[in-house]
Coordinates of N, CA, C and O in Angstrom, one line a residue:
M1 N -24.5 47.2 -13.5 CA -24.5 48.4 -14.6 C -23.0 48.0 -14.1 O -22.0 48.7 -14.6
E2 N -22.6 48.3 -13.1 CA -21.0 49.4 -12.8 C -20.2 48.1 -13.0 O -19.1 49.0 -13.9
T3 N -20.1 47.1 -13.0 CA -19.5 45.7 -13.3 C -19.6 46.0 -15.1 O -17.1 46.1 -15.2
T4 N -20.2 45.6 -15.6 CA -20.2 46.0 -17.2 C -19.3 47.7 -17.6 O -18.4 47.5 -18.4
A5 N -19.7 48.2 -16.7 CA -19.3 49.8 -17.3 C -17.4 49.8 -16.5 O -17.2 50.3 -17.7
K6 N -17.1 48.9 -16.0 CA -15.7 48.6 -15.7 C -15.4 47.8 -16.5 O -13.6 48.4 -17.4
V7 N -15.6 46.8 -17.1 CA -14.9 46.0 -17.7 C -15.4 46.8 -18.9 O -14.3 46.4 -19.3
K8 N -16.8 47.0 -19.7 CA -15.8 48.3 -20.2 C -14.9 48.6 -21.0 O -13.7 49.1 -21.8
T9 N -14.5 49.7 -20.0 CA -13.2 51.2 -19.4 C -12.1 49.9 -19.9 O -11.0 50.1 -19.9
F10 N -12.0 49.0 -19.3 CA -10.5 48.0 -19.0 C -10.4 47.2 -20.2 O -8.9 47.7 -20.9
F11 N -11.2 46.6 -20.8 CA -11.1 46.6 -22.2 C -10.9 47.8 -22.9 O -10.2 47.4 -24.6
D12 N -11.5 48.2 -23.6 CA -11.4 49.6 -24.4 C -9.6 50.2 -23.9 O -9.1 51.4 -25.1
H13 N -9.3 50.2 -22.8 CA -7.8 50.1 -22.9 C -6.7 49.2 -23.3 O -5.5 49.5 -22.6
Y14 N -6.6 48.1 -23.6 CA -6.2 46.4 -23.1 C -6.4 46.2 -24.4 O -6.3 45.0 -25.0
V15 N -6.7 46.9 -25.3 CA -7.0 46.2 -27.2 C -6.0 45.2 -27.9 O -5.8 44.8 -27.8
E16 N -4.3 46.2 -27.7 CA -3.6 45.3 -28.2 C -2.5 44.1 -27.0 O -2.2 43.6 -27.5
G17 N -2.9 44.5 -26.0 CA -1.8 44.1 -24.9 C -2.7 42.5 -25.0 O -2.0 41.4 -25.3
F18 N -3.8 43.0 -25.4 CA -5.2 41.2 -24.9 C -5.1 41.1 -26.2 O -4.7 39.4 -26.4
D19 N -4.9 40.9 -27.5 CA -4.4 40.9 -29.0 C -2.9 39.8 -28.9 O -3.5 38.8 -29.3
S20 N -2.3 40.9 -28.1 CA -1.3 40.1 -28.0 C -1.2 38.5 -28.1 O -0.3 38.4 -28.2
I21 N -2.5 38.0 -26.2 CA -1.8 37.4 -26.8 C -2.0 35.9 -27.3 O -1.9 34.8 -27.2
Y22 N -3.3 36.1 -27.7 CA -3.4 34.8 -29.0 C -2.9 34.7 -29.6 O -2.4 34.4 -30.7
Q23 N -1.7 36.4 -29.7 CA -0.3 35.9 -31.1 C 0.8 35.1 -30.4 O 1.8 34.7 -31.4
Q24 N 0.4 34.7 -29.2 CA 1.5 33.7 -28.1 C 2.9 34.4 -29.2 O 3.5 33.8 -29.7
R25 N 3.1 35.7 -29.1 CA 4.5 36.3 -29.7 C 5.5 36.3 -28.3 O 6.7 36.3 -28.3
S26 N 5.7 36.5 -27.0 CA 6.3 36.2 -25.9 C 6.2 34.7 -25.3 O 5.0 33.8 -25.7
W27 N 7.4 34.5 -24.4 CA 7.6 33.3 -24.3 C 6.5 32.7 -23.4 O 5.3 31.4 -23.1
I28 N 5.9 33.5 -22.3 CA 5.0 33.6 -21.7 C 4.2 33.7 -22.2 O 2.7 32.4 -20.9
D29 N 3.1 34.3 -23.2 CA 1.7 33.8 -23.4 C 2.4 32.0 -23.8 O 1.0 31.5 -24.6
R30 N 3.5 31.7 -24.4 CA 4.0 31.0 -25.4 C 3.7 29.1 -24.0 O 2.6 28.0 -24.2
W31 N 3.9 30.4 -22.7 CA 4.2 29.2 -22.0 C 2.8 28.6 -21.0 O 2.9 28.0 -20.9
F32 N 2.5 29.4 -20.9 CA 1.6 29.8 -19.4 C -0.1 30.5 -19.9 O -1.1 30.0 -18.9
R33 N 0.2 30.5 -21.4 CA -1.5 31.0 -21.8 C -1.8 30.1 -23.1 O -2.6 30.4 -23.6
Q34 N -1.0 28.4 -22.4 CA -1.2 27.4 -24.0 C -3.4 26.8 -23.9 O -3.1 26.9 -24.9
V35 N -3.6 27.1 -22.5 CA -5.4 27.2 -22.7 C -6.3 27.7 -23.3 O -6.3 27.3 -23.6
M36 N -4.9 29.0 -23.8 CA -6.4 30.2 -24.5 C -6.2 29.2 -25.9 O -7.2 29.8 -27.0
K37 N -5.2 28.9 -26.1 CA -5.0 27.6 -27.6 C -5.5 26.6 -27.8 O -6.4 26.8 -28.5
K38 N -5.6 25.6 -26.2 CA -6.7 24.8 -26.8 C -8.1 24.6 -26.8 O -8.7 24.4 -27.9
R39 N -8.5 25.7 -25.7 CA -9.6 26.1 -26.0 C -10.7 26.2 -27.5 O -10.8 26.7 -28.1
F40 N -9.3 27.9 -28.0 CA -9.9 28.2 -29.5 C -9.6 27.5 -30.5 O -10.7 27.0 -31.5
E41 N -8.6 25.7 -30.2 CA -8.7 25.2 -31.0 C -10.2 23.6 -31.2 O -10.4 23.8 -31.8
R42 N -10.3 23.7 -30.6 CA -11.4 23.0 -29.1 C -12.8 23.4 -30.1 O -13.3 22.7 -30.1
S43 N -13.3 24.9 -29.6 CA -13.8 25.5 -29.8 C -14.4 25.3 -31.2 O -15.8 25.4 -32.1
L44 N -13.4 26.0 -32.4 CA -13.8 26.2 -34.3 C -13.3 24.6 -34.0 O -14.6 24.4 -34.7
A45 N -13.7 24.0 -33.8 CA -14.0 22.2 -34.3 C -14.5 21.9 -34.1 O -15.5 21.3 -34.9
E46 N -15.4 22.5 -32.9 CA -17.1 22.3 -32.2 C -18.0 23.1 -33.0 O -18.8 22.0 -32.9
L47 N -17.8 24.3 -33.7 CA -18.1 25.0 -34.6 C -18.2 24.2 -35.6 O -19.1 25.1 -36.2
S48 N -17.4 23.6 -36.6 CA -17.7 23.7 -38.0 C -18.1 22.6 -38.7 O -18.3 22.8 -39.8
D49 N -19.2 21.9 -37.9 CA -20.3 21.3 -38.5 C -20.7 22.5 -39.3 O -21.0 23.6 -38.9
D50 N -21.4 21.7 -40.5 CA -21.4 22.1 -42.0 C -23.6 22.5 -41.1 O -23.1 23.6 -41.9
S51 N -23.9 22.3 -40.4 CA -25.3 22.2 -40.2 C -24.9 24.1 -39.4 O -26.0 24.6 -39.0
I52 N -24.1 24.2 -38.2 CA -24.1 25.5 -38.4 C -23.8 26.4 -38.5 O -22.4 26.7 -39.5
K53 N -25.1 27.3 -39.7 CA -24.5 28.2 -40.7 C -24.4 29.9 -40.1 O -23.4 30.1 -40.8
T54 N -24.1 30.1 -38.6 CA -24.4 31.8 -38.3 C -24.3 31.5 -36.5 O -24.5 30.3 -36.4
V55 N -23.0 31.6 -36.2 CA -22.2 31.9 -35.0 C -22.2 33.4 -34.6 O -21.9 34.1 -34.9
L56 N -22.4 33.3 -32.8 CA -22.3 34.2 -33.1 C -21.6 34.6 -31.1 O -20.9 32.8 -30.7
D57 N -20.4 35.5 -32.0 CA -19.8 35.7 -31.0 C -19.3 37.1 -29.6 O -19.4 38.2 -30.0
I58 N -20.0 36.2 -28.6 CA -19.9 37.1 -27.3 C -19.3 37.0 -26.6 O -18.2 36.5 -25.9
G59 N -19.4 38.8 -27.1 CA -17.8 38.5 -25.8 C -16.1 38.7 -26.8 O -15.0 38.4 -26.8
C60 N -16.8 39.4 -28.4 CA -15.8 39.3 -29.5 C -14.2 39.8 -28.7 O -13.3 39.4 -30.3
G61 N -13.7 40.4 -28.1 CA -12.7 41.1 -28.5 C -12.0 41.4 -29.2 O -12.6 41.7 -30.2
T62 N -11.1 41.3 -29.8 CA -10.0 41.6 -30.6 C -10.4 40.7 -31.7 O -10.3 41.4 -33.4
G63 N -11.9 40.0 -32.0 CA -12.4 39.2 -33.1 C -11.7 38.5 -33.6 O -11.3 38.1 -35.0
R64 N -11.1 37.4 -32.5 CA -8.9 36.5 -32.9 C -11.0 34.8 -33.5 O -10.9 34.8 -34.8
Y65 N -11.3 34.9 -32.8 CA -12.7 33.4 -32.8 C -13.8 34.2 -34.4 O -13.7 33.2 -35.5
T66 N -14.1 35.3 -34.6 CA -14.9 35.7 -34.9 C -14.3 36.1 -36.7 O -14.9 35.1 -37.7
L67 N -12.6 36.4 -36.4 CA -11.8 35.7 -37.8 C -11.5 34.3 -39.3 O -11.8 33.9 -39.6
A68 N -11.9 33.9 -37.9 CA -12.0 31.9 -37.9 C -12.9 32.2 -37.9 O -12.4 30.6 -38.9
L69 N -13.9 31.6 -37.6 CA -15.7 31.1 -37.7 C -15.6 32.2 -39.4 O -16.0 30.7 -40.6
A70 N -14.9 33.2 -39.7 CA -15.4 33.5 -41.1 C -15.3 32.9 -41.8 O -14.9 32.6 -43.5
K71 N -13.8 32.5 -41.6 CA -12.9 31.2 -42.4 C -13.5 30.3 -43.2 O -13.5 29.8 -44.5
M72 N -13.8 29.9 -42.0 CA -14.7 28.6 -41.8 C -16.0 28.7 -42.6 O -17.0 27.9 -43.3
G73 N -16.5 29.5 -43.2 CA -17.6 30.4 -44.4 C -18.6 30.2 -43.4 O -19.7 30.4 -44.3
K74 N -18.5 31.1 -42.0 CA -19.2 30.7 -41.0 C -20.0 32.5 -41.0 O -19.2 33.5 -41.2
K75 N -21.7 32.7 -41.2 CA -21.9 34.4 -41.6 C -21.7 34.5 -39.0 O -22.7 33.6 -38.8
V76 N -21.5 35.2 -39.1 CA -21.3 35.5 -37.2 C -21.7 37.2 -37.5 O -21.4 38.0 -38.2
I77 N -21.8 37.3 -36.1 CA -22.7 38.3 -35.3 C -21.3 38.2 -34.2 O -21.8 37.9 -33.2
A78 N -21.1 39.9 -34.3 CA -20.5 39.8 -33.0 C -20.8 40.7 -32.4 O -20.2 42.1 -32.4
L79 N -20.8 40.4 -31.3 CA -20.9 41.0 -30.2 C -19.8 41.7 -28.4 O -18.6 40.4 -28.2
D80 N -19.3 42.8 -28.5 CA -18.5 43.2 -27.3 C -19.3 44.6 -26.7 O -19.3 45.7 -27.2
V81 N -19.1 45.0 -24.9 CA -19.1 46.0 -24.4 C -18.4 46.8 -25.4 O -18.7 48.2 -25.1
S82 N -17.8 46.7 -25.6 CA -15.8 47.6 -25.8 C -16.3 48.1 -27.4 O -15.7 47.1 -27.8
P83 N -16.5 49.0 -26.9 CA -16.5 50.2 -28.7 C -14.7 49.6 -29.5 O -15.0 49.3 -30.7
N84 N -13.5 49.6 -28.0 CA -12.7 49.7 -29.5 C -12.3 48.6 -29.2 O -11.6 48.3 -30.7
M85 N -12.8 46.9 -29.2 CA -12.4 45.8 -29.4 C -13.2 45.6 -30.7 O -12.4 45.1 -31.3
V86 N -14.5 46.2 -30.7 CA -15.1 45.7 -31.8 C -14.6 46.8 -33.1 O -14.1 45.9 -34.3
E87 N -13.9 48.5 -33.0 CA -13.6 48.3 -33.9 C -12.2 47.9 -34.7 O -11.8 47.3 -35.7
Y88 N -11.4 47.1 -33.2 CA -10.0 46.9 -33.4 C -10.2 45.2 -34.9 O -9.7 45.2 -34.8
A89 N -11.8 44.9 -34.0 CA -12.0 43.4 -34.5 C -12.4 43.7 -36.0 O -12.1 42.8 -37.2
R90 N -13.3 45.3 -36.3 CA -13.3 45.1 -37.7 C -12.9 45.1 -38.7 O -12.5 44.7 -39.9
E91 N -12.1 46.0 -38.3 CA -10.8 46.3 -38.7 C -9.3 45.0 -39.1 O -8.8 44.9 -40.1
L92 N -9.5 44.3 -38.5 CA -9.3 42.6 -38.4 C -9.3 42.4 -39.9 O -8.6 40.9 -40.6
L93 N -11.3 41.6 -39.5 CA -12.0 40.9 -40.7 C -12.0 42.0 -42.3 O -11.8 40.8 -43.5
K94 N -11.4 42.7 -42.2 CA -11.6 44.1 -43.0 C -10.0 43.7 -43.8 O -10.3 43.1 -45.5
K95 N -8.4 43.4 -43.1 CA -7.2 42.9 -43.6 C -7.5 41.7 -44.4 O -7.2 41.9 -45.3
H96 N -8.4 40.8 -43.8 CA -8.7 40.0 -44.4 C -9.7 39.3 -45.4 O -10.3 38.8 -46.3
H97 N -10.3 41.2 -46.0 CA -11.0 40.8 -46.9 C -12.4 39.9 -46.2 O -13.6 39.8 -47.7
L98 N -13.2 39.6 -45.4 CA -14.3 38.9 -45.0 C -15.3 40.0 -43.8 O -16.4 38.9 -42.9
E99 N -14.9 40.9 -44.6 CA -16.1 42.0 -42.4 C -17.6 41.7 -43.9 O -18.3 42.0 -43.0
Q100 N -18.4 41.3 -45.3 CA -19.4 41.4 -45.4 C -20.0 39.8 -45.0 O -20.8 40.2 -44.9
Q101 N -19.1 38.5 -44.4 CA -19.5 38.2 -43.4 C -19.9 38.1 -42.0 O -20.5 37.5 -41.2
V102 N -19.7 39.8 -41.4 CA -20.1 39.5 -40.4 C -21.1 41.0 -39.5 O -21.2 42.4 -40.2
T103 N -21.8 40.8 -39.0 CA -22.8 41.7 -37.9 C -21.5 42.3 -36.8 O -21.9 41.6 -35.9
F104 N -21.3 43.5 -36.9 CA -20.5 43.8 -36.2 C -21.7 44.5 -34.8 O -22.3 45.7 -35.3
L105 N -21.0 44.6 -33.7 CA -22.3 44.9 -33.1 C -21.4 45.0 -31.3 O -20.8 45.0 -30.6
V106 N -21.8 46.8 -31.0 CA -21.3 47.0 -29.7 C -22.3 47.1 -29.0 O -23.6 47.9 -29.0
G107 N -22.4 46.5 -27.8 CA -23.7 46.1 -26.5 C -23.8 45.2 -25.3 O -22.5 44.2 -26.0
D108 N -24.5 45.3 -24.6 CA -23.6 44.2 -23.7 C -25.6 43.2 -24.1 O -26.7 43.5 -24.8
Y109 N -25.2 42.5 -24.1 CA -25.7 40.8 -24.4 C -27.1 41.0 -23.9 O -28.0 39.4 -24.8
L110 N -27.6 41.7 -23.7 CA -29.1 41.3 -22.3 C -29.6 41.9 -23.0 O -30.2 41.8 -22.8
E111 N -29.0 43.1 -23.8 CA -29.9 44.2 -24.4 C -30.0 43.5 -25.4 O -31.0 44.7 -26.1
V112 N -29.7 43.1 -26.8 CA -29.7 42.4 -27.4 C -30.3 41.2 -28.1 O -30.5 40.3 -27.3
S113 N -31.1 40.8 -28.5 CA -32.0 40.3 -29.4 C -31.7 39.3 -30.8 O -31.4 40.6 -31.2
L114 N -30.7 38.1 -30.7 CA -29.5 38.2 -31.5 C -30.7 36.8 -31.9 O -31.4 35.8 -30.6
E115 N -30.0 35.7 -33.3 CA -30.4 34.7 -33.7 C -29.8 33.7 -33.4 O -29.2 34.2 -35.0
G116 N -28.3 31.9 -33.6 CA -28.1 32.1 -34.0 C -28.1 30.2 -34.1 O -28.7 29.6 -33.2
D117 N -27.1 29.6 -34.5 CA -27.1 28.0 -34.7 C -25.8 27.2 -33.8 O -26.7 26.3 -33.1
G118 N -25.1 28.2 -33.5 CA -24.0 28.8 -32.7 C -23.6 29.8 -32.1 O -23.9 30.6 -32.1
A119 N -22.1 29.7 -30.7 CA -22.9 30.3 -30.4 C -20.8 29.9 -29.3 O -20.3 29.0 -28.8
V120 N -20.1 31.4 -28.9 CA -19.1 31.4 -28.9 C -18.9 32.0 -27.5 O -18.9 32.9 -28.2
L121 N -18.8 31.7 -26.6 CA -17.5 32.7 -25.7 C -17.6 32.5 -24.6 O -16.6 31.9 -23.9
T122 N -15.8 33.2 -25.1 CA -14.4 32.6 -24.5 C -14.2 33.4 -23.8 O -13.9 34.6 -24.3
G123 N -14.2 33.3 -22.6 CA -12.9 34.8 -21.7 C -14.7 35.6 -21.1 O -14.4 36.3 -20.9
F124 N -14.9 35.4 -21.1 CA -17.0 36.1 -20.6 C -17.5 36.2 -20.0 O -17.8 36.8 -18.7
F125 N -17.5 34.6 -19.4 CA -17.6 34.2 -17.9 C -17.3 34.5 -17.0 O -17.5 34.9 -16.0
D126 N -15.5 34.8 -17.2 CA -14.9 36.3 -16.0 C -15.1 37.3 -15.6 O -14.7 37.2 -14.5
Y127 N -16.0 37.8 -16.2 CA -16.6 39.2 -16.4 C -18.1 39.6 -15.6 O -18.7 41.0 -15.4
I128 N -18.5 38.6 -16.0 CA -20.3 38.3 -15.4 C -20.3 37.3 -14.2 O -19.9 36.5 -13.6
E129 N -20.9 38.8 -13.3 CA -21.2 38.2 -12.2 C -22.5 36.8 -12.0 O -22.3 36.6 -10.6
N130 N -23.6 38.1 -12.1 CA -24.1 36.7 -12.6 C -24.9 35.7 -13.7 O -25.8 36.5 -14.4
P131 N -24.2 34.8 -13.8 CA -23.9 34.4 -15.3 C -25.6 33.8 -15.9 O -25.8 33.0 -17.2
L132 N -26.5 33.3 -14.7 CA -27.6 32.4 -14.9 C -28.5 33.3 -16.4 O -28.6 32.1 -17.3
A133 N -29.0 34.4 -16.2 CA -29.9 35.1 -18.0 C -28.7 35.1 -18.6 O -30.0 35.0 -19.4
F134 N -28.0 35.3 -18.6 CA -27.4 35.2 -20.1 C -27.8 33.5 -20.0 O -27.1 33.6 -21.7
L135 N -26.6 32.9 -19.7 CA -27.5 31.5 -19.9 C -29.0 30.8 -20.0 O -29.1 30.7 -21.7
K136 N -30.0 31.1 -19.5 CA -31.0 31.2 -20.0 C -31.9 32.4 -21.4 O -31.8 31.6 -22.4
K137 N -30.8 33.0 -21.7 CA -31.4 34.2 -23.0 C -30.6 33.2 -24.8 O -30.7 32.7 -25.3
L138 N -28.9 32.4 -23.9 CA -28.4 31.5 -24.6 C -28.9 30.2 -25.2 O -29.6 30.1 -26.4
K139 N -30.0 29.9 -24.1 CA -30.4 28.4 -24.6 C -31.8 29.0 -25.7 O -32.4 28.2 -26.1
K140 N -32.3 30.2 -25.3 CA -34.4 30.3 -26.0 C -33.3 31.0 -27.5 O -34.1 30.7 -28.5
E141 N -32.4 31.2 -27.8 CA -31.3 32.1 -28.7 C -30.5 31.6 -29.9 O -30.3 31.5 -30.9
V142 N -30.4 30.2 -29.7 CA -28.8 29.0 -30.3 C -30.1 28.0 -29.7 O -29.6 27.0 -29.3
R143 N -29.7 27.4 -31.1 CA -30.2 26.3 -31.6 C -29.4 25.4 -31.9 O -30.0 24.0 -31.4
R144 N -28.4 25.7 -31.7 CA -27.8 24.2 -31.8 C -26.6 24.3 -31.0 O -26.3 22.8 -30.3
K145 N -25.4 25.0 -31.1 CA -23.7 24.2 -29.9 C -24.0 25.9 -29.8 O -23.6 26.6 -30.7
I146 N -23.2 25.4 -28.5 CA -22.8 26.0 -27.6 C -21.6 26.1 -26.8 O -21.3 25.2 -25.9
C147 N -20.2 27.1 -27.3 CA -19.2 26.7 -26.6 C -19.2 27.4 -25.8 O -19.1 28.8 -26.3
M148 N -18.4 27.2 -24.5 CA -18.0 28.6 -23.6 C -17.6 28.7 -21.9 O -17.4 26.9 -22.1
T149 N -16.0 29.0 -21.8 CA -15.5 29.0 -21.2 C -15.9 29.6 -19.7 O -16.7 30.8 -19.6
F150 N -15.1 29.2 -18.5 CA -15.3 29.6 -17.2 C -14.4 29.4 -17.0 O -13.0 28.1 -16.8
P151 N -13.9 30.7 -16.4 CA -12.3 30.6 -15.5 C -12.9 29.1 -14.4 O -12.8 29.6 -13.3
R152 N -11.8 28.8 -14.1 CA -11.6 27.6 -12.7 C -10.9 28.6 -12.2 O -10.1 29.5 -10.6
R153 N -11.8 28.7 -10.4 CA -11.1 29.4 -9.2 C -10.5 28.7 -8.4 O -9.6 29.8 -7.9
W154 N -9.8 27.4 -8.6 CA -8.7 26.6 -7.8 C -7.3 26.3 -9.1 O -8.0 25.3 -9.0
H155 N -7.2 27.4 -9.8 CA -5.2 27.1 -10.5 C -4.6 27.9 -9.6 O -4.7 29.0 -9.0
W156 N -3.6 27.0 -10.9 CA -2.4 28.2 -9.6 C -1.5 29.5 -10.1 O -1.2 30.6 -9.5
L157 N -2.8 29.3 -10.5 CA -3.0 31.3 -12.1 C -3.6 32.0 -11.5 O -3.5 33.2 -12.2
S158 N -4.4 31.5 -10.6 CA -6.2 31.8 -10.3 C -5.0 33.3 -9.6 O -6.2 34.3 -10.0
W159 N -4.0 33.1 -8.9 CA -4.1 34.2 -7.7 C -3.4 34.9 -7.7 O -4.1 36.7 -7.6
Q160 N -3.0 35.1 -9.6 CA -2.1 36.9 -9.8 C -2.8 37.3 -10.6 O -2.6 38.5 -11.0
R161 N -3.6 36.1 -11.6 CA -4.6 36.8 -12.3 C -5.5 38.2 -11.5 O -5.9 39.0 -11.9
Q162 N -6.1 37.8 -10.3 CA -7.1 38.0 -9.4 C -6.7 39.5 -8.8 O -7.2 40.5 -9.1
I163 N -4.8 39.6 -8.5 CA -4.5 40.8 -8.3 C -4.1 41.8 -9.5 O -4.6 42.9 -9.0
R164 N -3.3 40.8 -10.6 CA -3.3 41.9 -12.4 C -5.3 42.9 -12.5 O -4.6 44.3 -12.0
Y165 N -5.9 42.1 -12.1 CA -7.2 43.0 -12.7 C -7.4 43.7 -11.3 O -8.5 44.8 -11.7
K166 N -7.1 43.4 -10.0 CA -8.4 44.5 -9.2 C -7.2 45.4 -8.9 O -7.9 46.2 -9.3
L167 N -5.6 45.6 -9.6 CA -4.8 46.4 -9.7 C -5.7 47.1 -10.5 O -4.9 49.1 -11.1
R168 N -6.4 46.7 -11.4 CA -6.8 47.8 -12.9 C -7.8 48.3 -12.4 O -8.8 48.2 -13.7
D169 N -8.7 47.4 -11.8 CA -10.0 47.9 -12.1 C -10.8 47.4 -12.2 O -12.3 48.1 -12.8
C170 N -10.4 46.2 -12.7 CA -11.5 44.9 -13.8 C -12.7 43.8 -12.5 O -11.0 43.4 -12.1
P171 N -13.6 43.9 -12.2 CA -14.1 42.9 -11.8 C -13.4 41.0 -12.1 O -13.6 41.6 -13.6
L172 N -13.6 40.2 -12.2 CA -13.0 38.8 -11.7 C -13.8 38.5 -11.4 O -13.9 38.2 -9.9
F173 N -14.7 37.1 -12.0 CA -14.6 35.9 -11.1 C -14.7 34.5 -11.6 O -14.8 34.5 -12.4
F174 N -15.2 33.7 -10.9 CA -13.9 32.6 -11.2 C -14.8 31.4 -10.3 O -16.1 31.7 -9.4
Y175 N -15.4 30.2 -10.7 CA -16.0 28.9 -10.8 C -15.5 28.2 -10.4 O -14.5 27.2 -11.3
T176 N -16.2 26.7 -9.7 CA -15.9 25.9 -9.7 C -16.6 24.7 -9.9 O -17.4 25.2 -11.0
Q177 N -16.3 23.7 -10.5 CA -17.3 22.7 -11.3 C -18.9 22.5 -10.4 O -19.4 22.5 -11.7
K178 N -19.0 22.6 -10.3 CA -20.3 22.6 -9.0 C -20.8 23.8 -9.5 O -22.6 23.5 -9.8
Q179 N -20.7 24.6 -8.9 CA -21.0 25.9 -9.6 C -21.7 26.0 -11.0 O -23.0 26.5 -11.6
I180 N -20.1 25.8 -11.9 CA -21.1 26.0 -13.6 C -22.4 24.4 -13.3 O -23.2 24.9 -14.2
E181 N -22.1 23.9 -12.9 CA -23.2 22.2 -13.3 C -24.5 22.8 -12.5 O -25.1 23.0 -13.0
R182 N -24.6 23.8 -11.1 CA -25.3 23.9 -10.9 C -26.0 25.2 -12.8 O -27.0 25.4 -12.1
L183 N -25.4 26.1 -12.4 CA -25.8 26.9 -13.8 C -26.7 26.7 -14.7 O -28.0 26.7 -15.6
L184 N -25.7 25.0 -15.2 CA -26.6 25.1 -16.1 C -27.7 24.0 -16.4 O -28.8 23.6 -16.5
Q185 N -27.7 23.2 -15.1 CA -28.8 23.1 -15.1 C -30.3 24.1 -14.4 O -30.7 23.7 -14.7
E186 N -29.6 24.8 -13.8 CA -31.2 25.9 -13.3 C -31.4 26.8 -14.8 O -32.6 26.9 -14.8
A187 N -31.3 27.1 -15.4 CA -30.9 27.4 -17.1 C -31.3 26.7 -17.6 O -32.4 27.0 -18.7
Q188 N -31.7 25.5 -17.8 CA -33.1 24.1 -18.3 C -31.8 23.6 -19.8 O -32.8 23.6 -20.6
M189 N -30.8 24.0 -20.3 CA -29.7 23.9 -20.8 C -30.0 21.6 -21.4 O -29.3 21.5 -20.3
P190 N -29.8 22.0 -21.9 CA -31.1 20.2 -22.2 C -29.8 19.5 -22.0 O -30.2 17.6 -21.9
Q191 N -28.7 19.3 -22.7 CA -28.0 18.6 -23.0 C -26.2 19.2 -21.9 O -26.2 20.7 -23.3
Y192 N -25.3 19.2 -21.9 CA -24.0 19.9 -22.0 C -23.1 18.2 -21.2 O -23.0 17.5 -21.2
R193 N -21.8 18.8 -21.8 CA -20.5 18.4 -21.5 C -19.1 19.3 -20.7 O -19.1 19.9 -21.4
I194 N -18.1 19.0 -20.2 CA -17.9 20.3 -19.2 C -16.4 19.4 -19.4 O -16.3 18.0 -19.2
E195 N -15.5 20.3 -20.0 CA -14.1 19.8 -19.9 C -13.3 20.1 -18.9 O -13.7 21.7 -18.5

């Protein structure tokens, strides 16, 4: 619970800074954060299937995935622990006249009951100390496809990110491919692909 509270506090104060990353306005974002753009495009491609009508956007942040999914005609349930993030996302969807396609929720995913054909959790497990309970819950609640990301433990940018987040008192967790495989097997995910 302490981890969730710290993450909530961090993101309640980082809304506009976080959203600017997705807009890739600075050369730093365009150069060093290309992976965010790639995972965004890849996740949307995976969830574009017509059989996926409802998508859970867990850790929706400022609503960039929510907006793109709503533009694709999906119904979206957007959840985040940060009320400020959810409010920003809500305003973003209103600007695009798509708020009627989205149900916004503030809270901890483990404490709500949701159902969907698909789910997207990008940048979510970065802040989760024990992901197994989340994976087991997702397996029960998502019928077709789950797109999720895990930050790599051994990456040349990981060290500087660890320092930045430590200075802001926000927990951050990294994973090896073996850890991810073990978690997915323990959660009894029937099929998965790691990229």
